[in-house]
Coordinates of C-alpha atoms and ligand atoms in Angstrom, one line a residue:
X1 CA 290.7 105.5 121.2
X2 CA 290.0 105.0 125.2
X3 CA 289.0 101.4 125.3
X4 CA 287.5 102.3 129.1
X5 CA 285.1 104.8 127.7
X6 CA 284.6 102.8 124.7
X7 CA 283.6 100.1 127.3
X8 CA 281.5 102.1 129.8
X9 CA 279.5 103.3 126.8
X10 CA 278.5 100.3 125.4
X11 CA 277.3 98.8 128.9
X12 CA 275.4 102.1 128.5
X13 CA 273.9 101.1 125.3
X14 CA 272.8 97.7 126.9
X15 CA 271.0 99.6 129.8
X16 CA 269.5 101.5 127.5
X17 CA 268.1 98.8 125.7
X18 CA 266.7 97.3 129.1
X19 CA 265.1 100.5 129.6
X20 CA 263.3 100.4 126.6
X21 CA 262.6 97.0 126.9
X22 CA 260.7 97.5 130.3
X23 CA 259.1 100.2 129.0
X24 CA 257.2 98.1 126.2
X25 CA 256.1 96.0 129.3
X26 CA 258.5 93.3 129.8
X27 CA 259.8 92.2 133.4
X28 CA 263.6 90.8 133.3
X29 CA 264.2 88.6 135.1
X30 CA 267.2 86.8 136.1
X31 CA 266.9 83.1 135.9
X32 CA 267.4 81.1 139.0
X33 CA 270.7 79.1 138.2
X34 CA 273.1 80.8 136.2
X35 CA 273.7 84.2 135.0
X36 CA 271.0 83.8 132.2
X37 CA 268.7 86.2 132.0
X38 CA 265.0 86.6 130.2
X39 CA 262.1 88.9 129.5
X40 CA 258.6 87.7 130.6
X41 CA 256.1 90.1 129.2
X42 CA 254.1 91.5 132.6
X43 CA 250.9 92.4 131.4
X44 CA 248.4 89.9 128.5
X45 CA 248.0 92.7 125.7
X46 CA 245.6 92.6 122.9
X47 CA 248.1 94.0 120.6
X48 CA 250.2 91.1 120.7
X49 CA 251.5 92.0 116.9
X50 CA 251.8 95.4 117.2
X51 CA 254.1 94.5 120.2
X52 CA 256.2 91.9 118.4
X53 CA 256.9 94.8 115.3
X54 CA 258.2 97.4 118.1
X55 CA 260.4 94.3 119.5
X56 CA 261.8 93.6 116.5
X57 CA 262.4 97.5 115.9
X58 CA 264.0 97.4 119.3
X59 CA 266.5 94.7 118.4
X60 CA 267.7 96.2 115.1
X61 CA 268.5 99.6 116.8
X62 CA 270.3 98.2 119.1
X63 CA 272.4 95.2 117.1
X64 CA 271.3 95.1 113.8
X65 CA 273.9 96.4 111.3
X66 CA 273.1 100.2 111.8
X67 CA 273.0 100.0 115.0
X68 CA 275.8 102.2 117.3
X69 CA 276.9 98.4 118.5
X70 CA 277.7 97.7 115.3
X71 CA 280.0 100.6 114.8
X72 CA 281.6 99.9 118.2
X73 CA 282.5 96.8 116.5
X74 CA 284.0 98.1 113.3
X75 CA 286.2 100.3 115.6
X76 CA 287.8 97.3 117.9
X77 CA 290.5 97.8 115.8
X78 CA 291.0 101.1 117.1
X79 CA 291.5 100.4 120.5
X80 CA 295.1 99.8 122.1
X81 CA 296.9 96.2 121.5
X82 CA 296.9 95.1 124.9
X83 CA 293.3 95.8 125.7
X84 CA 291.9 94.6 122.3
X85 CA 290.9 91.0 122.9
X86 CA 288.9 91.8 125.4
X87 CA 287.2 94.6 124.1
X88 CA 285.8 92.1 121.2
X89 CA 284.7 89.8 123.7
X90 CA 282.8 92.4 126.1
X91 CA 280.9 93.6 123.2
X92 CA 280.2 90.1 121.9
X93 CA 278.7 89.5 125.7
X94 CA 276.4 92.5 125.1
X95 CA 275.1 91.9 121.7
X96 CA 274.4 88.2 123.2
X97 CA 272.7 89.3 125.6
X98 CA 270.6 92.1 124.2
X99 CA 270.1 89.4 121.6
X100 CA 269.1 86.6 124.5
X101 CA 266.7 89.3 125.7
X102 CA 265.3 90.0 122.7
X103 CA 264.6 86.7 121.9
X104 CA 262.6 85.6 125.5
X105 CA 260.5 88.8 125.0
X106 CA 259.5 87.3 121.5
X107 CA 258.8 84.0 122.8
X108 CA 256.8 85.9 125.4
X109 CA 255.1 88.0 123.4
X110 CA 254.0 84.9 120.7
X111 CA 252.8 83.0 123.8
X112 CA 250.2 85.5 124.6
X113 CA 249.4 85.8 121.5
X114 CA 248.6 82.1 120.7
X115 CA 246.3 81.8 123.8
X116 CA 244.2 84.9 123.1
X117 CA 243.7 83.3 119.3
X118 CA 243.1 80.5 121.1
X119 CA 240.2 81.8 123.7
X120 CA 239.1 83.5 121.0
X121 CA 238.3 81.0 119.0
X122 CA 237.2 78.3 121.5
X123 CA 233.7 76.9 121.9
X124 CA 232.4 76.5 125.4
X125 CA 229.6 73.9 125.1
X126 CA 229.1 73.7 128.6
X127 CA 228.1 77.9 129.0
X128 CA 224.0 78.1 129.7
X129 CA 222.4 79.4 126.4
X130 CA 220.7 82.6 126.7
X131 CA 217.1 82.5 126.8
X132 CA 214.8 84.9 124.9
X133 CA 212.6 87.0 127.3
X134 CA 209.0 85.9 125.9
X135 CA 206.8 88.8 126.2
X136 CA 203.2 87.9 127.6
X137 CA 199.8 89.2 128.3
X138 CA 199.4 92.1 130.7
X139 CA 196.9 90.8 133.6
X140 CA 194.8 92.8 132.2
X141 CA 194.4 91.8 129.3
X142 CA 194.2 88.7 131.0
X143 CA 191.4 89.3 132.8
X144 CA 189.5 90.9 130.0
X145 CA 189.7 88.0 127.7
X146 CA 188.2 85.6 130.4
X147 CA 185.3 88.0 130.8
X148 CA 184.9 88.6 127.3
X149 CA 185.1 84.4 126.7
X150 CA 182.1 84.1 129.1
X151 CA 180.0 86.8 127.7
X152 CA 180.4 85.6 124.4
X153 CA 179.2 82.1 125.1
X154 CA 176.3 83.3 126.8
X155 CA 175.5 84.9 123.0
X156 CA 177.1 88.5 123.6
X157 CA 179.0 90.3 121.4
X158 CA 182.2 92.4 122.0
X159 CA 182.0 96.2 120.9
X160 CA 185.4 98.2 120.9
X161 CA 184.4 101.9 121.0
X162 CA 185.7 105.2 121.3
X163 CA 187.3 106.8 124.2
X164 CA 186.9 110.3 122.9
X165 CA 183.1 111.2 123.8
X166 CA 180.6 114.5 123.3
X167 CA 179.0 115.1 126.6
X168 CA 175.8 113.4 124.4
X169 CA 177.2 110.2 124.9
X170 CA 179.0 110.7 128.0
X171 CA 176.0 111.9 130.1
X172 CA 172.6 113.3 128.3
X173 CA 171.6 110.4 126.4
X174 CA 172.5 108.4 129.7
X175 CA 169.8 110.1 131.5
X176 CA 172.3 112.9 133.2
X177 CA 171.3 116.3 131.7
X178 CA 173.5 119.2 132.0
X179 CA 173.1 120.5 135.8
X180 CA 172.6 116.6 137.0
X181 CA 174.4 116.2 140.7
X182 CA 175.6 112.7 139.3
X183 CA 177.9 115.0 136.6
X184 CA 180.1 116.5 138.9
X185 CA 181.8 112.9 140.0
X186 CA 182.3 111.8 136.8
X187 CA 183.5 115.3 135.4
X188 CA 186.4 114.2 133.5
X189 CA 189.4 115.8 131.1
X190 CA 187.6 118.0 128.7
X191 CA 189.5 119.4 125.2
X192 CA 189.3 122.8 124.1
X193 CA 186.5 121.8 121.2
X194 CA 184.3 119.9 123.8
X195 CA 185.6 116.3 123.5
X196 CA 186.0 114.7 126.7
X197 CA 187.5 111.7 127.7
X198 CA 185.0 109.2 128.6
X199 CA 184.4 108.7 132.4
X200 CA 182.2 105.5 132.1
X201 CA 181.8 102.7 129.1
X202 CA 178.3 103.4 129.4
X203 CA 178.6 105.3 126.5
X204 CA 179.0 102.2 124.3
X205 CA 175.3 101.3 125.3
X206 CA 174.5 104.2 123.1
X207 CA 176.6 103.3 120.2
X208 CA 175.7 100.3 119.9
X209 CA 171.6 100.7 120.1
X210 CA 172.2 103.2 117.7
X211 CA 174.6 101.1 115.5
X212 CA 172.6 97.8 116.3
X213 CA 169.2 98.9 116.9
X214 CA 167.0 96.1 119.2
X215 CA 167.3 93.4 120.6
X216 CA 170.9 93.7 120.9
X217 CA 173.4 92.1 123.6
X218 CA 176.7 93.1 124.3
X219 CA 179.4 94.0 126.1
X220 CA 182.0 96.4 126.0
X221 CA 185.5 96.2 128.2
X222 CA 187.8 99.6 127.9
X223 CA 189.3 102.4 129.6
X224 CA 187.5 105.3 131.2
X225 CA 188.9 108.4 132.7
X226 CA 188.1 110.2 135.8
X227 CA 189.2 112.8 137.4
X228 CA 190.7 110.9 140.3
X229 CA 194.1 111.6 142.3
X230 CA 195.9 108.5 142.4
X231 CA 196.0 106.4 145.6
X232 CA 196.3 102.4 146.1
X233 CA 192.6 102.2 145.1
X234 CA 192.4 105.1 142.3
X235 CA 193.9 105.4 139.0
X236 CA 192.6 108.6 136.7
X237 CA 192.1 106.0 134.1
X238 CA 191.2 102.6 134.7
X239 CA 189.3 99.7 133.2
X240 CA 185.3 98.6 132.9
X241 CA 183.3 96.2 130.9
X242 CA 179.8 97.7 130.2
X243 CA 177.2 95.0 129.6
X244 CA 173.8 95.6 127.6
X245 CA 170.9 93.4 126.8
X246 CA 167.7 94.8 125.5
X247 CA 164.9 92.6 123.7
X248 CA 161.1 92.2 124.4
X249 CA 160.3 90.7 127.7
X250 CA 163.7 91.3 129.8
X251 CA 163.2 91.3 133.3
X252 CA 165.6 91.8 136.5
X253 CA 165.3 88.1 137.1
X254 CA 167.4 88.0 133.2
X255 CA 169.6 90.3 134.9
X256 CA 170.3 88.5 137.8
X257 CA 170.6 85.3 136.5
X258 CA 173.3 86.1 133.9
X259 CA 175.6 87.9 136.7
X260 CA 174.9 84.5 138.6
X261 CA 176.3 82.9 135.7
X262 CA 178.6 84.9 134.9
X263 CA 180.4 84.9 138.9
X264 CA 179.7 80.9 138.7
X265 CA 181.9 80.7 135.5
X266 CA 184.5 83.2 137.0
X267 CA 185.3 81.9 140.4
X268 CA 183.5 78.3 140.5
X269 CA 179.5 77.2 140.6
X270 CA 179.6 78.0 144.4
X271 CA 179.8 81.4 144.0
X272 CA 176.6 83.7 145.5
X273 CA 175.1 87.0 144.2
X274 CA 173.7 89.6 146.2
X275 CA 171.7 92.5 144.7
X276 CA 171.7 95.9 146.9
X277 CA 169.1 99.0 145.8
X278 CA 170.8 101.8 144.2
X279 CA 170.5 104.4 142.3
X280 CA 172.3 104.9 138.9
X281 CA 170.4 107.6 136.6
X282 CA 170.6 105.3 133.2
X283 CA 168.7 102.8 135.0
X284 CA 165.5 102.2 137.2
X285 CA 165.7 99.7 139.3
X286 CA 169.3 100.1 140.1
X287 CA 171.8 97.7 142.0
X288 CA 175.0 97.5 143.2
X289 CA 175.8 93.8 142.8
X290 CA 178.5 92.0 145.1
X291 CA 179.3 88.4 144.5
X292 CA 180.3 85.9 147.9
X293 CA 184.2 86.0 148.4
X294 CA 186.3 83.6 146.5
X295 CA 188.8 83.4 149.0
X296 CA 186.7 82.8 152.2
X297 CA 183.5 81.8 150.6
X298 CA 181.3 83.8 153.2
X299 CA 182.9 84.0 156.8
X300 CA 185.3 86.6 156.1
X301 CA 188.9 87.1 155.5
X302 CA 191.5 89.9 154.2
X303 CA 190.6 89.9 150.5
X304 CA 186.8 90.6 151.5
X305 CA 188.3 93.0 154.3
X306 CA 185.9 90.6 156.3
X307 CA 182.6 90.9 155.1
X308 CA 182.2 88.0 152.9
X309 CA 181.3 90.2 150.0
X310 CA 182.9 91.4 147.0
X311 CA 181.9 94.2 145.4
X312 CA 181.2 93.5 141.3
X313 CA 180.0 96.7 140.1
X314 CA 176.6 98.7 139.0
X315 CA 173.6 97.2 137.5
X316 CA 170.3 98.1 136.9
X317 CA 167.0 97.8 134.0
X318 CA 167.9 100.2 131.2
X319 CA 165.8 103.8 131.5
X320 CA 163.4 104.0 129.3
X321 CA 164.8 107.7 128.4
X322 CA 168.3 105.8 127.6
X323 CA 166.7 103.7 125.3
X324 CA 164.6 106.8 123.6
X325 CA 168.0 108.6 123.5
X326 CA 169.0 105.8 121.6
X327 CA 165.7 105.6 119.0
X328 CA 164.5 102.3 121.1
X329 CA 161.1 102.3 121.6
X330 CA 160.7 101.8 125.2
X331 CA 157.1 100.7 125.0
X332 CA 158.2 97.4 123.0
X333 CA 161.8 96.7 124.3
X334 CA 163.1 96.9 128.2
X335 CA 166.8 95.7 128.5
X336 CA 169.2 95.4 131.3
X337 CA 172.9 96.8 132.0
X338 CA 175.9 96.9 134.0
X339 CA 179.2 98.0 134.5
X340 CA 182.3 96.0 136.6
X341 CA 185.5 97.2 137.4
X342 CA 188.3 95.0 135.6
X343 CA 191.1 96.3 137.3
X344 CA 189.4 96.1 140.5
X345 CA 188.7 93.4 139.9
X346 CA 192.3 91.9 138.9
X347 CA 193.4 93.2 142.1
X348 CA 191.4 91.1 144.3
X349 CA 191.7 88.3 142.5
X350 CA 196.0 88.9 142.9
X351 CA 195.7 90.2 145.9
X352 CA 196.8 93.6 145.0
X353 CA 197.4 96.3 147.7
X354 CA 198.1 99.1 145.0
X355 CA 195.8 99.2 141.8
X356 CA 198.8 101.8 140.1
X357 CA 201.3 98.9 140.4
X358 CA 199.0 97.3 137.4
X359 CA 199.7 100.9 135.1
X360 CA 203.3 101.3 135.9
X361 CA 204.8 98.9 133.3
X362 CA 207.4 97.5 135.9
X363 CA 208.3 94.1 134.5
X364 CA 209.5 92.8 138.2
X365 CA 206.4 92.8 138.9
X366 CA 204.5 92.4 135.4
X367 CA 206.3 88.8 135.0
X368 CA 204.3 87.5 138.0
X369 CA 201.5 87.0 135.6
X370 CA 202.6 84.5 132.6
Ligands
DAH1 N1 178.7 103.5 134.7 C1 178.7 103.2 136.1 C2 180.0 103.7 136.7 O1 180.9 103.9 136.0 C3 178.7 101.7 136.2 C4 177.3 101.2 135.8 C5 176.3 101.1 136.8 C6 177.1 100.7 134.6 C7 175.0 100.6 136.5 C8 175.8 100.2 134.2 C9 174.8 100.2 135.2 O2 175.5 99.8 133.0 O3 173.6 99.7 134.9 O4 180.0 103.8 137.9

């Protein structure tokens, strides 16, 4: 047997092993003083057992008993006399230092091991805790439930109606027959069996005579629908309150006072009221009704756009043909109504430059309003 090819094989086996041994991830480096040499593992691996099996693996095939080492050593004896000796001790330097190796790479690979068990079980008191996002009221809402809380002390109830009307409800028994000018602004989204969408809570005035009979106060907040294109002032469906108050004896003056009262409780006792004719065709005397800025107070200023005047919405004494629609007897009841804008409203009082920002359910800008 050729003890230098017996030799220059084994170093062969060694490289080999190095080879492998780089390939699993491991850097070798050679130790600053000496000759010594260790494995550092390169990379932190979450498969820090797997990796210590296919080390151990590693070692065996290389030195363990079946390994081609091994046999090398079993055939020392065949090699020449002279060169013996040192054949034995070459291949002893090998399997020590495979074996050297070897054992560096474990002590790497434990290492990682323990400090990801470790992080991984480790408490940080210190870290923030994560707070629940509280959901809250949509402004809205928020809106409605203040008008609603001032309408109910002054002795009105809340109706919640339907927003699926006949054109009865919609327009006829509210004084606008088929053919009426004041249909075609308020024509709305019809279904194919003649439902429509409502275009005005003014329909609720109906409902509830009807439900209620006379005297009957209330008022009714909801959406209504209109065939609008949307623009920073117009949403296709949008939000009213409809007030009604029918007994024996109301008057205007009834009328006006409560919206006095009503601005007073909303934006402070300062507040003024200003009643301007109009015409609506569910009541006679009509009135738009504008309330004195809250901002300004009268001079002017950007939420008023300078006028000292904000606009509130449409009033007026209740037609006597509404309340006959409604099987009131006009001769021995006379009510009043209105209608307000609450979105319009919630945008003034925010500040608002684009009424769709309140319909587009973008939290950024919802959260504003805890
Ligand atoms: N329904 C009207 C509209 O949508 C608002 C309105 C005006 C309601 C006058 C009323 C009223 O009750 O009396 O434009």
């Amino acid at each position: 047997m050729n003890y230098e090819t017996e030799y220059q094989s084994s170093l062969a086996l060694e490289e080999a092993f190095r080879r492998e041994l780089e390939a699993l991830g491991f850097r070798i480096v050679r130790q600053p003083h000496g000759s010594d040499e260790s494995a550092d593992l390169i990379a932190t691996t979450p498969h820090g057992e797997k990796l210590m099996i296919e080390l151990k693996n590693l070692e065996s095939r290389y030195v363990g008993r079946k390994s081609e080492l091994a046999g090398k050593k079993k055939s020392i004896r065949d090699v020449p006399e002279e060169w013996r000796a040192q054949f034995a001790q070459q291949l002893q330097a090998i399997e020590a230092r495979i074996r050297h190796l070897a054992k560096t790479s474990g002590t790497a690979v434990s290492l990682v091991v323990e400090t990801a068990g470790i992080e991984r079980e480790s408490l940080d008191v210190t870290i923030p805790g994560r707070r629940p996002r509280a959901g809250h009221l949509h402004p809205i809402t928020l809106m409605r439930q203040r008008i609603e809380d001032i309408f109910v002390s002054l002795g009105y109830a809340v109706e919640d109606d339907r927003e699926i009307e006949t054109d009865f409800y919609n327009f006829d028994a509210l004084n606008i027959p088929e053919g009426h000018p004041a249909r075609e602004p308020q024509d709305t989204f019809y279904t194919t069996d003649g439902f429509a969408l409502r275009s005005q809570t003014s329909t609720v005035q109906i409902h509830a005579m009807q439900r209620r009979g006379a005297p009957v106060r209330m008022i009714a907040p909801g959406r209504v629908f209109r065939r609008d294109t949307p623009d920073p002032t117009h949403n296709p469906m949008f939000y009213q309150v409809e007030g009604l108050c029918v007994d024996r004896g109301i008057t205007m003056a009834h009328l006006k006072g409560t919206l006095a009262e009503f601005v007073h409780r909303l934006f402070g006792p300062e507040t003024k009221t200003r009643f301007r004719p109009s015409y609506f065709p569910f009541t006679e005397p009509s009135a738009e009704v504008d309330y004195s800025c809250f901002n300004c107070g009268g001079p002017g200023c950007r939420i008023c756009k300078w006028s000292g005047w904000i606009e509130l919405g449409g009033s007026g004494m209740v037609h006597p043909n509404v309340l006959r629609a409604a099987n009131v007897d006009p001769d021995e009841f006379t009510g009043f109504a209105f209608g307000l804008g609450i979105d319009r409203t919630c945008a003034r009082i925010y500040e608002l430059d684009d009424i769709r920002l309140l319909f587009e359910n973008d939290v950024r800008f919802l959260e504003q309003f805890r």
